[in-house]
Amino acid sequence: MPNTLVIIPTYNERDNIGPIVARVRASVPQADILVVDDASPDGTGVLADALAVGDTQVHVLHRRAKAGLGAAYLEAFGWGLSRGYDRLVQLDADGSHLPEQLPDLLAAANSADVVMGSRWVPGGQVKNWPWHRRALSQGGSIYSRVILRLRQRDVTGGYRVYTKYALERMQLSNIDSLGYCFQIDMLLHAVQARLLVVEVPITFVERTLGSSKMSGRIVAEAMGRVTLWGLTGMGATRSTVARAAASPGRG
């Protein structure tokens, strides 16, 4: 396996961090893990430090305050690239992204620049979501796809693999989205950089411990920004996209 870093951002995930780290280590034993904690008041960062003491493949990046998912990932990307990792993975701490499916995503990254775990392609599914949550997610993806002229089906999903090649060409310094639309912003930059993007079906499972950070206000703010991007001509001008097992890319 290429040199892989699994990035797990956390804020108040004390009940979830231990189990998710253990599952990642079991699923991809060769990969390293970086927990990025935004000064969780529930002690998540302290627990992550304890996990790192007992496992040299677990690392912790402490941030001073809660500053948004996008900011956490961008700092983690810089951390990983500066240390020579070839594959950088986005993975939620709450168990909604199944670590057991990560080998499939990493396999696809051998022939693509960006791999997206997708709920809305054939074979993808969502478990334990009420109908209104499903409608909100699918609606957000469809709206963003149309206004930004994107071909990908699950543009808001956060289970992804970026190659070093991709991140070095995506002009990350121009990404200032911190919340829900960060994933859309990253995809838009990947497409504009003419990278090969593939979608791999995943099963998304609603968290069982802790509370979600998602709200209607956050989604509304994100859609407002997406609308602005679309109206100002910032959508994709050339969408380089493929399904899993499509034409080879740059690994």
mmCIF file of C-alpha atoms in Angstrom:
data_model
loop_
_atom_site.group_PDB
_atom_site.id
_atom_site.type_symbol
_atom_site.label_atom_id
_atom_site.label_comp_id
_atom_site.label_asym_id
_atom_site.label_seq_id
_atom_site.Cartn_x
_atom_site.Cartn_y
_atom_site.Cartn_z
ATOM 1 C CA MET A 1 0.000 0.000 0.000
ATOM 2 C CA PRO A 2 1.282 3.509 -0.787
ATOM 3 C CA ASN A 3 2.101 5.681 2.218
ATOM 4 C CA THR A 4 -1.398 6.426 3.578
ATOM 5 C CA LEU A 5 -2.664 8.848 6.226
ATOM 6 C CA VAL A 6 -6.241 8.575 7.540
ATOM 7 C CA ILE A 7 -7.388 11.943 8.876
ATOM 8 C CA ILE A 8 -10.096 11.930 11.560
ATOM 9 C CA PRO A 9 -11.304 15.387 12.673
ATOM 10 C CA THR A 10 -12.930 15.483 16.097
ATOM 11 C CA TYR A 11 -14.971 17.759 18.301
ATOM 12 C CA ASN A 12 -16.592 16.145 21.341
ATOM 13 C CA GLU A 13 -16.179 12.577 20.067
ATOM 14 C CA ARG A 14 -14.845 10.966 23.243
ATOM 15 C CA ASP A 15 -17.198 7.982 22.991
ATOM 16 C CA ASN A 16 -16.338 7.356 19.344
ATOM 17 C CA ILE A 17 -12.621 8.024 18.947
ATOM 18 C CA GLY A 18 -11.335 4.807 20.510
ATOM 19 C CA PRO A 19 -13.587 2.444 18.530
ATOM 20 C CA ILE A 20 -13.080 4.251 15.213
ATOM 21 C CA VAL A 21 -9.282 4.254 15.571
ATOM 22 C CA ALA A 22 -9.352 0.545 16.379
ATOM 23 C CA ARG A 23 -11.500 -0.199 13.332
ATOM 24 C CA VAL A 24 -9.229 1.789 11.022
ATOM 25 C CA ARG A 25 -6.148 0.011 12.363
ATOM 26 C CA ALA A 26 -7.840 -3.355 11.799
ATOM 27 C CA SER A 27 -9.019 -2.516 8.283
ATOM 28 C CA VAL A 28 -5.835 -0.893 6.954
ATOM 29 C CA PRO A 29 -3.010 -1.901 9.336
ATOM 30 C CA GLN A 30 -0.321 -0.262 7.177
ATOM 31 C CA ALA A 31 -1.957 3.180 7.296
ATOM 32 C CA ASP A 32 -1.171 5.920 9.795
ATOM 33 C CA ILE A 33 -3.899 7.895 11.545
ATOM 34 C CA LEU A 34 -4.014 11.599 12.335
ATOM 35 C CA VAL A 35 -6.657 12.719 14.835
ATOM 36 C CA VAL A 36 -7.295 16.455 14.448
ATOM 37 C CA ASP A 37 -8.987 17.721 17.588
ATOM 38 C CA ASP A 38 -10.482 21.205 17.849
ATOM 39 C CA ALA A 39 -9.952 21.582 21.616
ATOM 40 C CA SER A 40 -12.883 19.319 22.496
ATOM 41 C CA PRO A 41 -14.154 20.210 25.975
ATOM 42 C CA ASP A 42 -15.186 16.579 26.578
ATOM 43 C CA GLY A 43 -11.556 15.378 26.600
ATOM 44 C CA THR A 44 -11.461 13.785 23.145
ATOM 45 C CA GLY A 45 -7.990 15.202 22.559
ATOM 46 C CA VAL A 46 -6.665 13.773 25.814
ATOM 47 C CA LEU A 47 -8.001 10.345 24.933
ATOM 48 C CA ALA A 48 -6.475 10.614 21.457
ATOM 49 C CA ASP A 49 -3.107 11.408 23.037
ATOM 50 C CA ALA A 50 -3.392 8.250 25.126
ATOM 51 C CA LEU A 51 -4.107 6.215 21.989
ATOM 52 C CA ALA A 52 -1.039 7.727 20.323
ATOM 53 C CA VAL A 53 1.179 6.821 23.262
ATOM 54 C CA GLY A 54 0.271 3.170 22.798
ATOM 55 C CA ASP A 55 0.525 3.110 18.983
ATOM 56 C CA THR A 56 3.262 4.761 16.931
ATOM 57 C CA GLN A 57 0.961 4.840 13.882
ATOM 58 C CA VAL A 58 -1.515 7.141 15.621
ATOM 59 C CA HIS A 59 -0.771 10.874 15.712
ATOM 60 C CA VAL A 60 -2.683 13.825 17.163
ATOM 61 C CA LEU A 61 -2.890 17.399 15.925
ATOM 62 C CA HIS A 62 -4.340 19.773 18.516
ATOM 63 C CA ARG A 63 -6.035 22.950 17.356
ATOM 64 C CA ARG A 64 -6.780 25.841 19.681
ATOM 65 C CA ALA A 65 -10.521 26.107 19.089
ATOM 66 C CA LYS A 66 -13.421 24.855 17.013
ATOM 67 C CA ALA A 67 -12.837 26.537 13.658
ATOM 68 C CA GLY A 68 -14.738 24.398 11.188
ATOM 69 C CA LEU A 69 -14.289 21.100 9.394
ATOM 70 C CA GLY A 70 -12.642 22.677 6.377
ATOM 71 C CA ALA A 71 -9.971 24.415 8.398
ATOM 72 C CA ALA A 72 -9.200 21.184 10.242
ATOM 73 C CA TYR A 73 -8.799 19.208 7.025
ATOM 74 C CA LEU A 74 -6.694 21.864 5.315
ATOM 75 C CA GLU A 75 -4.283 21.961 8.247
ATOM 76 C CA ALA A 76 -4.176 18.161 8.268
ATOM 77 C CA PHE A 77 -3.458 18.050 4.528
ATOM 78 C CA GLY A 78 -0.501 20.360 5.079
ATOM 79 C CA TRP A 79 0.698 18.177 7.948
ATOM 80 C CA GLY A 80 0.468 15.029 5.853
ATOM 81 C CA LEU A 81 2.003 16.429 2.671
ATOM 82 C CA SER A 82 4.961 17.830 4.593
ATOM 83 C CA ARG A 83 5.634 14.314 5.892
ATOM 84 C CA GLY A 84 5.517 12.629 2.513
ATOM 85 C CA TYR A 85 2.196 10.754 2.566
ATOM 86 C CA ASP A 86 0.959 9.646 -0.867
ATOM 87 C CA ARG A 87 -2.710 9.086 0.016
ATOM 88 C CA LEU A 88 -4.694 11.278 2.425
ATOM 89 C CA VAL A 89 -8.078 10.001 3.576
ATOM 90 C CA GLN A 90 -11.022 11.917 5.022
ATOM 91 C CA LEU A 91 -12.959 9.867 7.590
ATOM 92 C CA ASP A 92 -15.643 10.912 10.076
ATOM 93 C CA ALA A 93 -15.088 10.018 13.728
ATOM 94 C CA ASP A 94 -18.696 9.068 14.419
ATOM 95 C CA GLY A 95 -18.688 5.730 12.573
ATOM 96 C CA SER A 96 -20.860 6.891 9.681
ATOM 97 C CA HIS A 97 -17.966 6.139 7.309
ATOM 98 C CA LEU A 98 -17.219 2.438 7.590
ATOM 99 C CA PRO A 99 -13.453 1.821 7.892
ATOM 100 C CA GLU A 100 -14.089 -1.678 6.590
ATOM 101 C CA GLN A 101 -14.825 -0.127 3.166
ATOM 102 C CA LEU A 102 -11.597 1.867 3.077
ATOM 103 C CA PRO A 103 -9.603 -0.844 1.231
ATOM 104 C CA ASP A 104 -12.011 -0.457 -1.699
ATOM 105 C CA LEU A 105 -11.489 3.308 -1.824
ATOM 106 C CA LEU A 106 -7.717 2.954 -1.595
ATOM 107 C CA ALA A 107 -7.716 0.365 -4.374
ATOM 108 C CA ALA A 108 -9.541 2.833 -6.621
ATOM 109 C CA ALA A 109 -6.917 5.469 -5.784
ATOM 110 C CA ASN A 110 -4.328 3.357 -7.594
ATOM 111 C CA SER A 111 -5.851 4.550 -10.875
ATOM 112 C CA ALA A 112 -7.467 7.862 -9.936
ATOM 113 C CA ASP A 113 -6.525 11.190 -8.403
ATOM 114 C CA VAL A 114 -9.549 11.621 -6.135
ATOM 115 C CA VAL A 115 -11.830 8.857 -4.847
ATOM 116 C CA MET A 116 -15.229 9.717 -3.417
ATOM 117 C CA GLY A 117 -17.211 7.320 -1.278
ATOM 118 C CA SER A 118 -20.692 7.770 -2.717
ATOM 119 C CA ARG A 119 -24.105 7.117 -1.209
ATOM 120 C CA TRP A 120 -25.991 7.972 -4.386
ATOM 121 C CA VAL A 121 -24.433 5.720 -7.049
ATOM 122 C CA PRO A 122 -25.625 2.151 -7.703
ATOM 123 C CA GLY A 123 -24.557 0.007 -4.747
ATOM 124 C CA GLY A 124 -24.413 2.945 -2.349
ATOM 125 C CA GLN A 125 -26.871 3.231 0.532
ATOM 126 C CA VAL A 126 -27.753 5.059 3.732
ATOM 127 C CA LYS A 127 -28.846 3.332 6.924
ATOM 128 C CA ASN A 128 -30.918 4.713 9.790
ATOM 129 C CA TRP A 129 -31.701 8.092 8.238
ATOM 130 C CA PRO A 130 -35.245 9.504 8.371
ATOM 131 C CA TRP A 131 -36.737 10.476 5.017
ATOM 132 C CA HIS A 132 -36.241 14.215 5.574
ATOM 133 C CA ARG A 133 -32.513 13.793 6.253
ATOM 134 C CA ARG A 134 -32.145 11.712 3.092
ATOM 135 C CA ALA A 135 -34.099 14.301 1.096
ATOM 136 C CA LEU A 136 -31.934 17.129 2.459
ATOM 137 C CA SER A 137 -28.702 15.366 1.497
ATOM 138 C CA GLN A 138 -29.859 14.267 -1.950
ATOM 139 C CA GLY A 139 -31.425 17.638 -2.611
ATOM 140 C CA GLY A 140 -28.225 19.452 -1.673
ATOM 141 C CA SER A 141 -26.197 17.236 -3.980
ATOM 142 C CA ILE A 142 -28.607 17.625 -6.900
ATOM 143 C CA TYR A 143 -28.804 21.407 -6.522
ATOM 144 C CA SER A 144 -25.020 21.746 -6.304
ATOM 145 C CA ARG A 145 -24.483 19.439 -9.285
ATOM 146 C CA VAL A 146 -26.832 21.456 -11.456
ATOM 147 C CA ILE A 147 -25.729 24.967 -10.587
ATOM 148 C CA LEU A 148 -22.002 24.120 -10.612
ATOM 149 C CA ARG A 149 -22.228 21.796 -13.635
ATOM 150 C CA LEU A 150 -20.752 18.826 -11.800
ATOM 151 C CA ARG A 151 -21.311 15.241 -12.939
ATOM 152 C CA GLN A 152 -20.559 13.532 -9.619
ATOM 153 C CA ARG A 153 -23.586 12.178 -7.764
ATOM 154 C CA ASP A 154 -22.577 12.637 -4.109
ATOM 155 C CA VAL A 155 -20.946 16.057 -4.056
ATOM 156 C CA THR A 156 -21.459 16.639 -0.317
ATOM 157 C CA GLY A 157 -20.073 13.302 0.896
ATOM 158 C CA GLY A 158 -17.023 13.431 3.126
ATOM 159 C CA TYR A 159 -15.523 9.930 2.806
ATOM 160 C CA ARG A 160 -12.718 10.578 0.323
ATOM 161 C CA VAL A 161 -9.187 9.730 -0.698
ATOM 162 C CA TYR A 162 -6.945 12.413 -2.190
ATOM 163 C CA THR A 163 -3.617 11.557 -3.735
ATOM 164 C CA LYS A 164 -0.604 13.745 -3.126
ATOM 165 C CA TYR A 165 -0.689 14.532 -6.851
ATOM 166 C CA ALA A 166 -4.257 15.850 -6.517
ATOM 167 C CA LEU A 167 -3.731 17.992 -3.430
ATOM 168 C CA GLU A 168 -0.639 19.602 -4.900
ATOM 169 C CA ARG A 169 -2.648 20.713 -7.946
ATOM 170 C CA MET A 170 -5.866 21.866 -6.315
ATOM 171 C CA GLN A 171 -4.739 25.314 -5.147
ATOM 172 C CA LEU A 172 -5.760 24.623 -1.560
ATOM 173 C CA SER A 173 -4.809 28.164 -0.549
ATOM 174 C CA ASN A 174 -7.896 29.358 -2.466
ATOM 175 C CA ILE A 175 -10.281 27.174 -0.439
ATOM 176 C CA ASP A 176 -11.871 29.143 2.373
ATOM 177 C CA SER A 177 -14.996 27.075 3.023
ATOM 178 C CA LEU A 178 -15.096 25.919 6.622
ATOM 179 C CA GLY A 179 -18.353 24.033 7.020
ATOM 180 C CA TYR A 180 -20.835 21.949 5.027
ATOM 181 C CA CYS A 181 -19.810 23.299 1.609
ATOM 182 C CA PHE A 182 -16.121 22.441 2.142
ATOM 183 C CA GLN A 183 -16.630 19.098 0.409
ATOM 184 C CA ILE A 184 -18.295 20.788 -2.572
ATOM 185 C CA ASP A 185 -15.502 23.368 -2.728
ATOM 186 C CA MET A 186 -12.835 20.641 -2.723
ATOM 187 C CA LEU A 187 -14.590 18.716 -5.494
ATOM 188 C CA LEU A 188 -14.988 21.855 -7.578
ATOM 189 C CA HIS A 189 -11.255 22.568 -7.274
ATOM 190 C CA ALA A 190 -10.432 18.973 -8.213
ATOM 191 C CA VAL A 191 -12.592 19.142 -11.347
ATOM 192 C CA GLN A 192 -11.221 22.545 -12.329
ATOM 193 C CA ALA A 193 -7.703 21.106 -11.972
ATOM 194 C CA ARG A 194 -8.748 18.397 -14.486
ATOM 195 C CA LEU A 195 -8.099 15.569 -12.091
ATOM 196 C CA LEU A 196 -9.567 12.110 -12.510
ATOM 197 C CA VAL A 197 -12.353 11.679 -9.958
ATOM 198 C CA VAL A 198 -14.082 8.349 -9.325
ATOM 199 C CA GLU A 199 -17.028 7.447 -7.143
ATOM 200 C CA VAL A 200 -17.065 4.178 -5.202
ATOM 201 C CA PRO A 201 -20.334 3.024 -3.591
ATOM 202 C CA ILE A 202 -20.375 3.055 0.205
ATOM 203 C CA THR A 203 -22.828 2.349 3.004
ATOM 204 C CA PHE A 204 -23.342 5.412 5.199
ATOM 205 C CA VAL A 205 -24.530 4.608 8.726
ATOM 206 C CA GLU A 206 -26.055 7.219 11.018
ATOM 207 C CA ARG A 207 -24.108 7.718 14.247
ATOM 208 C CA THR A 208 -25.262 5.890 17.363
ATOM 209 C CA LEU A 209 -23.209 7.840 19.935
ATOM 210 C CA GLY A 210 -22.831 11.572 20.383
ATOM 211 C CA SER A 211 -24.687 14.320 18.542
ATOM 212 C CA SER A 212 -24.519 15.499 14.945
ATOM 213 C CA LYS A 213 -23.072 18.933 14.188
ATOM 214 C CA MET A 214 -25.360 19.330 11.156
ATOM 215 C CA SER A 215 -28.273 21.765 11.178
ATOM 216 C CA GLY A 216 -30.646 23.348 8.698
ATOM 217 C CA ARG A 217 -28.936 26.714 9.149
ATOM 218 C CA ILE A 218 -25.558 25.245 8.208
ATOM 219 C CA VAL A 219 -27.010 23.656 5.080
ATOM 220 C CA ALA A 220 -28.794 26.892 4.107
ATOM 221 C CA GLU A 221 -25.569 28.882 4.459
ATOM 222 C CA ALA A 222 -23.740 26.352 2.307
ATOM 223 C CA MET A 223 -26.368 26.427 -0.426
ATOM 224 C CA GLY A 224 -26.183 30.216 -0.412
ATOM 225 C CA ARG A 225 -22.482 30.063 -1.097
ATOM 226 C CA VAL A 226 -22.949 27.424 -3.798
ATOM 227 C CA THR A 227 -25.553 29.650 -5.447
ATOM 228 C CA LEU A 228 -23.102 32.549 -5.465
ATOM 229 C CA TRP A 229 -20.435 30.345 -7.042
ATOM 230 C CA GLY A 230 -22.840 29.267 -9.754
ATOM 231 C CA LEU A 231 -24.065 32.785 -10.525
ATOM 232 C CA THR A 232 -20.533 34.174 -10.720
ATOM 233 C CA GLY A 233 -19.346 31.517 -13.146
ATOM 234 C CA MET A 234 -17.225 29.499 -10.737
ATOM 235 C CA GLY A 235 -18.758 26.163 -11.734
ATOM 236 C CA ALA A 236 -16.918 23.372 -13.463
ATOM 237 C CA THR A 237 -15.874 24.127 -17.026
ATOM 238 C CA ARG A 238 -14.602 20.651 -17.688
ATOM 239 C CA SER A 239 -15.717 17.758 -15.515
ATOM 240 C CA THR A 240 -13.218 14.890 -15.560
ATOM 241 C CA VAL A 241 -15.140 12.080 -13.906
ATOM 242 C CA ALA A 242 -15.285 8.300 -13.970
ATOM 243 C CA ARG A 243 -16.834 5.494 -12.022
ATOM 244 C CA ALA A 244 -14.736 3.002 -10.098
ATOM 245 C CA ALA A 245 -12.649 0.751 -12.358
ATOM 246 C CA ALA A 246 -12.709 3.339 -15.139
ATOM 247 C CA SER A 247 -9.769 4.512 -17.235
ATOM 248 C CA PRO A 248 -6.422 4.716 -15.432
ATOM 249 C CA GLY A 249 -5.361 7.959 -13.809
ATOM 250 C CA ARG A 250 -2.225 9.066 -12.055
ATOM 251 C CA GLY A 251 -1.798 7.055 -8.879
#
